[in-house]
């Protein structure tokens, strides 16, 4: 999921469905035929990573590039999911403590956000950071969301710019909330002891699975001989490597990614034999990405060991890795909650509750220099588990 938030009508609350005048707009019927065409041109089969990329990002047609509502707290708004900034303003205000420290440590004044959704997190960060930020750059493949982001960020319009392609150099602090889980993944299926890549074929007007033998393997051996489905993340790891290259081309920077996922040993545990691919539509989860294509989110959990290795191999330092709960508590969330209303505390509690976002979501920090200690990892750092 990319970032996005609870439905309100006023500009500077959570800004979910601004500039969407017709709820539940039907997606264009052109997407499925275009994927069928791609399958035919590829000889009748495409890997799931290509299918996922088209389903989510095909220009103007994919889930993240069409006009469907996506972000909100309730399905009645036509939304599909809510993320942390939509649960509580305290999420972004607390994250800002870490961003401020990182800006000071790197001597920079620019914040970069990938996949900014409705702009809610950006608003919370900008409101909190004030003059510490001279420029806020949003890199987002979804042009359809820019109008909503512009509305939400109107008070800070003089600081905000949008890019739809990577610059050669990135300096400052990068944030990404629920960005890595939306990167296309390859599916690997072990059947009868033989590894296959799971791909997609046409079956009339519908799509179907088809497995083909492959030399691809998970990054670690999977114990046992039982059938096993999992994902590998070459695109997500390439994203981290590209980010590292641009951070190192500049004069320093740091990056913080918050997402649901596991370290490698947990990700490829023998008991996790059904994989982690999941879809979200109208606040309901399902495991079938081959139906309602372009109408629902498709995600996979993040292998944070792969993220850390990609960063280190590209020359970055891992500042830390921990749960979202520990990260936010280290940055003073409990103190903020103590001064808030009961309703505000209740919402913020969901950010750190073990059975909600607190444990499922993790945070990893990366930087061009490892000579400073990031406050968010003061307690509960799990880097040794990566």
GROMACS .gro file of C-alpha atoms in nm:
model
  386
    1UNK     CA    1   0.000   0.000   0.000
    2UNK     CA    2   0.107   0.350  -0.060
    3UNK     CA    3   0.035   0.614   0.201
    4UNK     CA    4  -0.320   0.740   0.241
    5UNK     CA    5  -0.573   0.842   0.497
    6UNK     CA    6  -0.913   0.889   0.661
    7UNK     CA    7  -1.196   1.061   0.474
    8UNK     CA    8  -1.271   1.418   0.568
    9UNK     CA    9  -1.412   1.712   0.378
   10UNK     CA   10  -1.186   1.989   0.505
   11UNK     CA   11  -0.848   2.050   0.350
   12UNK     CA   12  -0.600   2.000   0.627
   13UNK     CA   13  -0.736   1.708   0.823
   14UNK     CA   14  -0.643   1.389   0.645
   15UNK     CA   15  -0.740   1.489   0.293
   16UNK     CA   16  -0.829   1.140   0.173
   17UNK     CA   17  -1.062   1.175  -0.115
   18UNK     CA   18  -1.016   1.536  -0.216
   19UNK     CA   19  -1.069   1.612  -0.582
   20UNK     CA   20  -1.255   1.288  -0.644
   21UNK     CA   21  -1.606   1.394  -0.729
   22UNK     CA   22  -1.754   1.057  -0.818
   23UNK     CA   23  -1.704   0.777  -0.565
   24UNK     CA   24  -1.631   0.426  -0.689
   25UNK     CA   25  -1.544   0.533  -1.040
   26UNK     CA   26  -1.521   0.222  -1.255
   27UNK     CA   27  -1.170   0.161  -1.385
   28UNK     CA   28  -1.110   0.162  -1.757
   29UNK     CA   29  -1.197  -0.169  -1.928
   30UNK     CA   30  -0.872  -0.137  -2.123
   31UNK     CA   31  -0.639  -0.278  -1.856
   32UNK     CA   32  -0.724  -0.648  -1.878
   33UNK     CA   33  -0.708  -0.655  -2.260
   34UNK     CA   34  -0.372  -0.481  -2.242
   35UNK     CA   35  -0.239  -0.746  -2.002
   36UNK     CA   36  -0.381  -1.022  -2.225
   37UNK     CA   37  -0.198  -0.859  -2.516
   38UNK     CA   38   0.127  -0.853  -2.318
   39UNK     CA   39   0.082  -1.223  -2.236
   40UNK     CA   40   0.024  -1.307  -2.602
   41UNK     CA   41   0.326  -1.105  -2.714
   42UNK     CA   42   0.541  -1.284  -2.456
   43UNK     CA   43   0.445  -1.625  -2.592
   44UNK     CA   44   0.147  -1.697  -2.366
   45UNK     CA   45   0.305  -1.646  -2.022
   46UNK     CA   46   0.439  -1.356  -1.814
   47UNK     CA   47   0.599  -1.363  -1.472
   48UNK     CA   48   0.388  -1.242  -1.182
   49UNK     CA   49   0.619  -0.943  -1.135
   50UNK     CA   50   0.523  -0.810  -1.477
   51UNK     CA   51   0.155  -0.881  -1.413
   52UNK     CA   52   0.172  -0.700  -1.078
   53UNK     CA   53   0.352  -0.403  -1.234
   54UNK     CA   54   0.084  -0.365  -1.500
   55UNK     CA   55  -0.203  -0.419  -1.255
   56UNK     CA   56  -0.071  -0.147  -1.027
   57UNK     CA   57   0.119   0.097  -1.247
   58UNK     CA   58   0.011   0.075  -1.612
   59UNK     CA   59  -0.016   0.446  -1.701
   60UNK     CA   60  -0.369   0.574  -1.646
   61UNK     CA   61  -0.511   0.224  -1.598
   62UNK     CA   62  -0.334   0.051  -1.309
   63UNK     CA   63  -0.461   0.065  -0.954
   64UNK     CA   64  -0.222   0.341  -0.846
   65UNK     CA   65  -0.256   0.542  -1.165
   66UNK     CA   66  -0.634   0.537  -1.220
   67UNK     CA   67  -0.896   0.761  -1.060
   68UNK     CA   68  -1.041   0.512  -0.811
   69UNK     CA   69  -1.056   0.618  -0.450
   70UNK     CA   70  -0.808   0.424  -0.244
   71UNK     CA   71  -0.741   0.592   0.087
   72UNK     CA   72  -0.980   0.621   0.379
   73UNK     CA   73  -1.080   0.484   0.716
   74UNK     CA   74  -1.416   0.334   0.614
   75UNK     CA   75  -1.531   0.137   0.308
   76UNK     CA   76  -1.839   0.359   0.283
   77UNK     CA   77  -1.614   0.627   0.134
   78UNK     CA   78  -1.520   0.391  -0.148
   79UNK     CA   79  -1.172   0.353   0.000
   80UNK     CA   80  -0.973   0.032   0.023
   81UNK     CA   81  -0.735   0.079   0.316
   82UNK     CA   82  -0.601   0.320   0.575
   83UNK     CA   83  -0.237   0.373   0.669
   84UNK     CA   84  -0.067   0.511   0.976
   85UNK     CA   85  -0.087   0.885   0.898
   86UNK     CA   86  -0.463   0.846   0.857
   87UNK     CA   87  -0.503   0.684   1.196
   88UNK     CA   88  -0.336   0.962   1.388
   89UNK     CA   89  -0.170   1.296   1.323
   90UNK     CA   90   0.077   1.188   1.590
   91UNK     CA   91   0.233   0.942   1.345
   92UNK     CA   92   0.384   1.211   1.123
   93UNK     CA   93   0.450   1.451   1.409
   94UNK     CA   94   0.647   1.180   1.590
   95UNK     CA   95   0.831   1.065   1.277
   96UNK     CA   96   0.931   1.430   1.233
   97UNK     CA   97   1.153   1.400   1.543
   98UNK     CA   98   1.363   1.143   1.360
   99UNK     CA   99   1.360   1.338   1.035
  100UNK     CA  100   1.475   1.654   1.216
  101UNK     CA  101   1.763   1.468   1.381
  102UNK     CA  102   1.865   1.318   1.047
  103UNK     CA  103   1.854   1.657   0.874
  104UNK     CA  104   2.082   1.795   1.144
  105UNK     CA  105   2.316   1.496   1.128
  106UNK     CA  106   2.351   1.521   0.750
  107UNK     CA  107   2.353   1.900   0.738
  108UNK     CA  108   2.067   1.914   0.489
  109UNK     CA  109   1.728   2.085   0.462
  110UNK     CA  110   1.541   1.876   0.204
  111UNK     CA  111   1.298   1.590   0.264
  112UNK     CA  112   1.206   1.342  -0.008
  113UNK     CA  113   0.900   1.119   0.000
  114UNK     CA  114   0.827   0.825  -0.227
  115UNK     CA  115   0.463   0.733  -0.281
  116UNK     CA  116   0.310   1.025  -0.094
  117UNK     CA  117  -0.052   0.910  -0.133
  118UNK     CA  118  -0.281   1.201  -0.049
  119UNK     CA  119  -0.001   1.407   0.103
  120UNK     CA  120  -0.115   1.351   0.460
  121UNK     CA  121   0.224   1.238   0.589
  122UNK     CA  122   0.394   1.523   0.407
  123UNK     CA  123   0.158   1.769   0.573
  124UNK     CA  124   0.227   1.628   0.917
  125UNK     CA  125   0.603   1.642   0.860
  126UNK     CA  126   0.600   1.993   0.717
  127UNK     CA  127   0.376   2.124   0.994
  128UNK     CA  128   0.614   1.981   1.252
  129UNK     CA  129   0.949   2.061   1.094
  130UNK     CA  130   0.886   2.423   1.000
  131UNK     CA  131   1.200   2.608   0.893
  132UNK     CA  132   1.413   2.292   0.920
  133UNK     CA  133   1.281   2.199   0.574
  134UNK     CA  134   1.355   2.429   0.280
  135UNK     CA  135   1.219   2.192   0.015
  136UNK     CA  136   0.995   1.884   0.017
  137UNK     CA  137   1.019   1.668  -0.293
  138UNK     CA  138   0.757   1.406  -0.378
  139UNK     CA  139   0.841   1.128  -0.623
  140UNK     CA  140   0.521   0.948  -0.716
  141UNK     CA  141   0.419   0.741  -1.017
  142UNK     CA  142   0.056   0.831  -0.962
  143UNK     CA  143  -0.015   1.154  -1.141
  144UNK     CA  144  -0.382   1.117  -1.048
  145UNK     CA  145  -0.295   1.182  -0.683
  146UNK     CA  146  -0.106   1.506  -0.739
  147UNK     CA  147  -0.420   1.723  -0.727
  148UNK     CA  148  -0.509   1.579  -0.386
  149UNK     CA  149  -0.154   1.620  -0.265
  150UNK     CA  150  -0.149   1.981  -0.386
  151UNK     CA  151  -0.474   2.057  -0.201
  152UNK     CA  152  -0.349   1.898   0.118
  153UNK     CA  153  -0.013   2.073   0.100
  154UNK     CA  154  -0.141   2.416  -0.005
  155UNK     CA  155  -0.010   2.587   0.315
  156UNK     CA  156   0.341   2.469   0.221
  157UNK     CA  157   0.311   2.508  -0.157
  158UNK     CA  158   0.624   2.723  -0.175
  159UNK     CA  159   0.833   2.433  -0.042
  160UNK     CA  160   0.682   2.139  -0.232
  161UNK     CA  161   0.780   2.006  -0.574
  162UNK     CA  162   0.686   1.691  -0.763
  163UNK     CA  163   0.905   1.465  -0.973
  164UNK     CA  164   0.791   1.168  -1.180
  165UNK     CA  165   1.145   1.043  -1.245
  166UNK     CA  166   1.456   0.993  -1.036
  167UNK     CA  167   1.705   1.280  -1.023
  168UNK     CA  168   2.074   1.202  -1.055
  169UNK     CA  169   2.144   1.321  -0.700
  170UNK     CA  170   1.941   1.299  -0.379
  171UNK     CA  171   2.053   1.493  -0.071
  172UNK     CA  172   1.865   1.509   0.256
  173UNK     CA  173   1.625   1.271   0.426
  174UNK     CA  174   1.409   1.019   0.241
  175UNK     CA  175   1.090   0.874   0.388
  176UNK     CA  176   0.873   0.594   0.254
  177UNK     CA  177   0.565   0.469   0.437
  178UNK     CA  178   0.416   0.154   0.285
  179UNK     CA  179   0.613   0.193  -0.035
  180UNK     CA  180   0.830  -0.118  -0.052
  181UNK     CA  181   0.534  -0.356  -0.015
  182UNK     CA  182   0.391  -0.227  -0.345
  183UNK     CA  183   0.704  -0.316  -0.544
  184UNK     CA  184   0.639  -0.601  -0.793
  185UNK     CA  185   0.767  -0.940  -0.676
  186UNK     CA  186   0.848  -1.269  -0.844
  187UNK     CA  187   0.668  -1.578  -0.717
  188UNK     CA  188   0.855  -1.903  -0.661
  189UNK     CA  189   0.667  -2.229  -0.607
  190UNK     CA  190   0.833  -2.551  -0.494
  191UNK     CA  191   0.626  -2.851  -0.602
  192UNK     CA  192   0.747  -3.207  -0.554
  193UNK     CA  193   1.091  -3.073  -0.466
  194UNK     CA  194   1.123  -2.878  -0.794
  195UNK     CA  195   1.130  -2.498  -0.802
  196UNK     CA  196   0.909  -2.313  -1.048
  197UNK     CA  197   0.841  -1.949  -1.125
  198UNK     CA  198   0.471  -1.880  -1.099
  199UNK     CA  199   0.337  -1.670  -1.383
  200UNK     CA  200   0.011  -1.566  -1.541
  201UNK     CA  201  -0.160  -1.692  -1.857
  202UNK     CA  202  -0.481  -1.603  -2.036
  203UNK     CA  203  -0.781  -1.828  -1.984
  204UNK     CA  204  -1.050  -1.683  -2.206
  205UNK     CA  205  -1.122  -1.336  -2.074
  206UNK     CA  206  -0.980  -1.430  -1.733
  207UNK     CA  207  -0.631  -1.489  -1.598
  208UNK     CA  208  -0.489  -1.811  -1.454
  209UNK     CA  209  -0.171  -1.930  -1.286
  210UNK     CA  210   0.092  -2.137  -1.461
  211UNK     CA  211   0.419  -2.256  -1.308
  212UNK     CA  212   0.736  -2.306  -1.513
  213UNK     CA  213   1.061  -2.468  -1.394
  214UNK     CA  214   1.324  -2.209  -1.302
  215UNK     CA  215   1.680  -2.171  -1.182
  216UNK     CA  216   1.565  -1.892  -0.948
  217UNK     CA  217   1.580  -1.967  -0.577
  218UNK     CA  218   1.491  -1.793  -0.252
  219UNK     CA  219   1.795  -1.632  -0.087
  220UNK     CA  220   1.808  -1.910   0.172
  221UNK     CA  221   1.725  -2.280   0.165
  222UNK     CA  222   1.374  -2.375   0.275
  223UNK     CA  223   1.381  -2.671   0.511
  224UNK     CA  224   1.158  -2.967   0.438
  225UNK     CA  225   1.021  -3.119   0.118
  226UNK     CA  226   0.666  -2.983   0.134
  227UNK     CA  227   0.520  -2.765  -0.139
  228UNK     CA  228   0.611  -2.404  -0.074
  229UNK     CA  229   0.515  -2.068  -0.224
  230UNK     CA  230   0.717  -1.754  -0.160
  231UNK     CA  231   0.839  -1.429  -0.316
  232UNK     CA  232   1.170  -1.278  -0.413
  233UNK     CA  233   1.214  -0.901  -0.443
  234UNK     CA  234   1.460  -0.802  -0.718
  235UNK     CA  235   1.272  -0.480  -0.797
  236UNK     CA  236   1.253  -0.367  -0.437
  237UNK     CA  237   1.622  -0.438  -0.385
  238UNK     CA  238   1.708  -0.258  -0.712
  239UNK     CA  239   1.509   0.040  -0.584
  240UNK     CA  240   1.724   0.050  -0.269
  241UNK     CA  241   2.043   0.020  -0.476
  242UNK     CA  242   1.931   0.307  -0.701
  243UNK     CA  243   1.849   0.520  -0.399
  244UNK     CA  244   2.190   0.445  -0.249
  245UNK     CA  245   2.363   0.545  -0.571
  246UNK     CA  246   2.190   0.884  -0.571
  247UNK     CA  247   2.245   0.948  -0.201
  248UNK     CA  248   2.614   0.872  -0.240
  249UNK     CA  249   2.635   1.096  -0.547
  250UNK     CA  250   2.540   1.388  -0.323
  251UNK     CA  251   2.682   1.526  -0.003
  252UNK     CA  252   2.505   1.295   0.237
  253UNK     CA  253   2.165   1.175   0.335
  254UNK     CA  254   1.953   0.920   0.517
  255UNK     CA  255   1.640   0.716   0.448
  256UNK     CA  256   1.369   0.563   0.665
  257UNK     CA  257   1.123   0.303   0.538
  258UNK     CA  258   0.822   0.184   0.738
  259UNK     CA  259   0.639  -0.124   0.617
  260UNK     CA  260   0.511  -0.465   0.708
  261UNK     CA  261   0.758  -0.747   0.672
  262UNK     CA  262   1.016  -0.973   0.835
  263UNK     CA  263   1.387  -1.048   0.843
  264UNK     CA  264   1.495  -1.325   0.609
  265UNK     CA  265   1.486  -1.612   0.859
  266UNK     CA  266   1.121  -1.534   0.940
  267UNK     CA  267   1.024  -1.451   0.584
  268UNK     CA  268   1.138  -1.787   0.451
  269UNK     CA  269   1.036  -1.991   0.754
  270UNK     CA  270   0.928  -2.343   0.653
  271UNK     CA  271   0.581  -2.282   0.798
  272UNK     CA  272   0.522  -1.970   0.584
  273UNK     CA  273   0.442  -2.187   0.284
  274UNK     CA  274   0.161  -1.984   0.126
  275UNK     CA  275   0.359  -1.668   0.054
  276UNK     CA  276   0.258  -1.318   0.157
  277UNK     CA  277   0.089  -1.168  -0.151
  278UNK     CA  278  -0.235  -1.001  -0.045
  279UNK     CA  279  -0.497  -0.775  -0.203
  280UNK     CA  280  -0.705  -0.500  -0.042
  281UNK     CA  281  -1.039  -0.369  -0.162
  282UNK     CA  282  -1.306  -0.186   0.038
  283UNK     CA  283  -1.114  -0.270   0.359
  284UNK     CA  284  -1.138  -0.642   0.287
  285UNK     CA  285  -0.833  -0.860   0.226
  286UNK     CA  286  -0.812  -1.145  -0.024
  287UNK     CA  287  -0.535  -1.351  -0.177
  288UNK     CA  288  -0.639  -1.354  -0.545
  289UNK     CA  289  -0.467  -1.084  -0.751
  290UNK     CA  290  -0.600  -1.230  -1.078
  291UNK     CA  291  -0.953  -1.093  -1.034
  292UNK     CA  292  -1.076  -0.731  -1.019
  293UNK     CA  293  -0.748  -0.631  -1.182
  294UNK     CA  294  -0.684  -0.259  -1.147
  295UNK     CA  295  -0.958  -0.227  -0.887
  296UNK     CA  296  -0.763  -0.339  -0.580
  297UNK     CA  297  -0.425  -0.306  -0.419
  298UNK     CA  298  -0.171  -0.589  -0.450
  299UNK     CA  299   0.106  -0.612  -0.192
  300UNK     CA  300   0.371  -0.845  -0.056
  301UNK     CA  301   0.553  -0.830   0.276
  302UNK     CA  302   0.904  -0.685   0.275
  303UNK     CA  303   1.216  -0.896   0.324
  304UNK     CA  304   1.408  -0.647   0.537
  305UNK     CA  305   1.726  -0.855   0.523
  306UNK     CA  306   1.724  -0.812   0.146
  307UNK     CA  307   1.672  -0.437   0.190
  308UNK     CA  308   1.965  -0.413   0.434
  309UNK     CA  309   2.197  -0.617   0.212
  310UNK     CA  310   2.106  -0.416  -0.098
  311UNK     CA  311   2.181  -0.098   0.093
  312UNK     CA  312   2.511  -0.223   0.235
  313UNK     CA  313   2.625  -0.364  -0.099
  314UNK     CA  314   2.561  -0.019  -0.247
  315UNK     CA  315   2.766   0.152   0.022
  316UNK     CA  316   2.507   0.266   0.276
  317UNK     CA  317   2.510   0.208   0.652
  318UNK     CA  318   2.219   0.048   0.835
  319UNK     CA  319   2.128   0.285   1.117
  320UNK     CA  320   1.889   0.039   1.275
  321UNK     CA  321   1.593  -0.194   1.233
  322UNK     CA  322   1.307  -0.227   1.479
  323UNK     CA  323   0.932  -0.252   1.518
  324UNK     CA  324   0.714   0.050   1.451
  325UNK     CA  325   0.613   0.047   1.817
  326UNK     CA  326   0.968   0.077   1.947
  327UNK     CA  327   1.056   0.332   1.681
  328UNK     CA  328   0.769   0.567   1.766
  329UNK     CA  329   0.808   0.521   2.142
  330UNK     CA  330   1.178   0.605   2.114
  331UNK     CA  331   1.076   0.928   1.941
  332UNK     CA  332   0.838   1.034   2.218
  333UNK     CA  333   0.498   0.905   2.111
  334UNK     CA  334   0.401   0.809   2.466
  335UNK     CA  335   0.466   1.164   2.588
  336UNK     CA  336   0.255   1.304   2.304
  337UNK     CA  337  -0.026   1.064   2.387
  338UNK     CA  338  -0.020   1.166   2.752
  339UNK     CA  339  -0.107   1.522   2.649
  340UNK     CA  340  -0.376   1.425   2.399
  341UNK     CA  341  -0.750   1.369   2.430
  342UNK     CA  342  -0.890   1.024   2.495
  343UNK     CA  343  -1.003   0.991   2.133
  344UNK     CA  344  -0.661   1.092   2.005
  345UNK     CA  345  -0.487   0.850   2.241
  346UNK     CA  346  -0.715   0.570   2.128
  347UNK     CA  347  -0.626   0.624   1.763
  348UNK     CA  348  -0.255   0.663   1.832
  349UNK     CA  349  -0.257   0.343   2.037
  350UNK     CA  350  -0.325   0.149   1.718
  351UNK     CA  351   0.014   0.259   1.589
  352UNK     CA  352   0.193   0.071   1.867
  353UNK     CA  353  -0.042  -0.209   1.973
  354UNK     CA  354   0.127  -0.543   1.920
  355UNK     CA  355  -0.183  -0.696   1.756
  356UNK     CA  356  -0.225  -0.400   1.518
  357UNK     CA  357   0.054  -0.196   1.355
  358UNK     CA  358   0.302  -0.196   1.640
  359UNK     CA  359   0.467  -0.531   1.575
  360UNK     CA  360   0.363  -0.616   1.219
  361UNK     CA  361   0.520  -0.296   1.086
  362UNK     CA  362   0.896  -0.252   1.096
  363UNK     CA  363   1.128   0.041   1.035
  364UNK     CA  364   1.471   0.038   0.876
  365UNK     CA  365   1.707   0.335   0.870
  366UNK     CA  366   1.984   0.381   0.613
  367UNK     CA  367   2.245   0.654   0.574
  368UNK     CA  368   2.554   0.754   0.381
  369UNK     CA  369   2.739   0.792   0.711
  370UNK     CA  370   2.723   0.564   1.012
  371UNK     CA  371   2.886   0.804   1.258
  372UNK     CA  372   2.560   0.909   1.426
  373UNK     CA  373   2.297   0.717   1.623
  374UNK     CA  374   1.939   0.753   1.506
  375UNK     CA  375   1.706   0.818   1.799
  376UNK     CA  376   1.433   0.589   1.667
  377UNK     CA  377   1.652   0.287   1.730
  378UNK     CA  378   1.771   0.378   2.082
  379UNK     CA  379   1.582   0.084   2.233
  380UNK     CA  380   1.463  -0.236   2.071
  381UNK     CA  381   1.706  -0.234   1.778
  382UNK     CA  382   1.687  -0.568   1.596
  383UNK     CA  383   1.961  -0.517   1.341
  384UNK     CA  384   2.124  -0.835   1.467
  385UNK     CA  385   1.824  -1.033   1.338
  386UNK     CA  386   1.864  -0.918   0.980
   0.00000   0.00000   0.00000
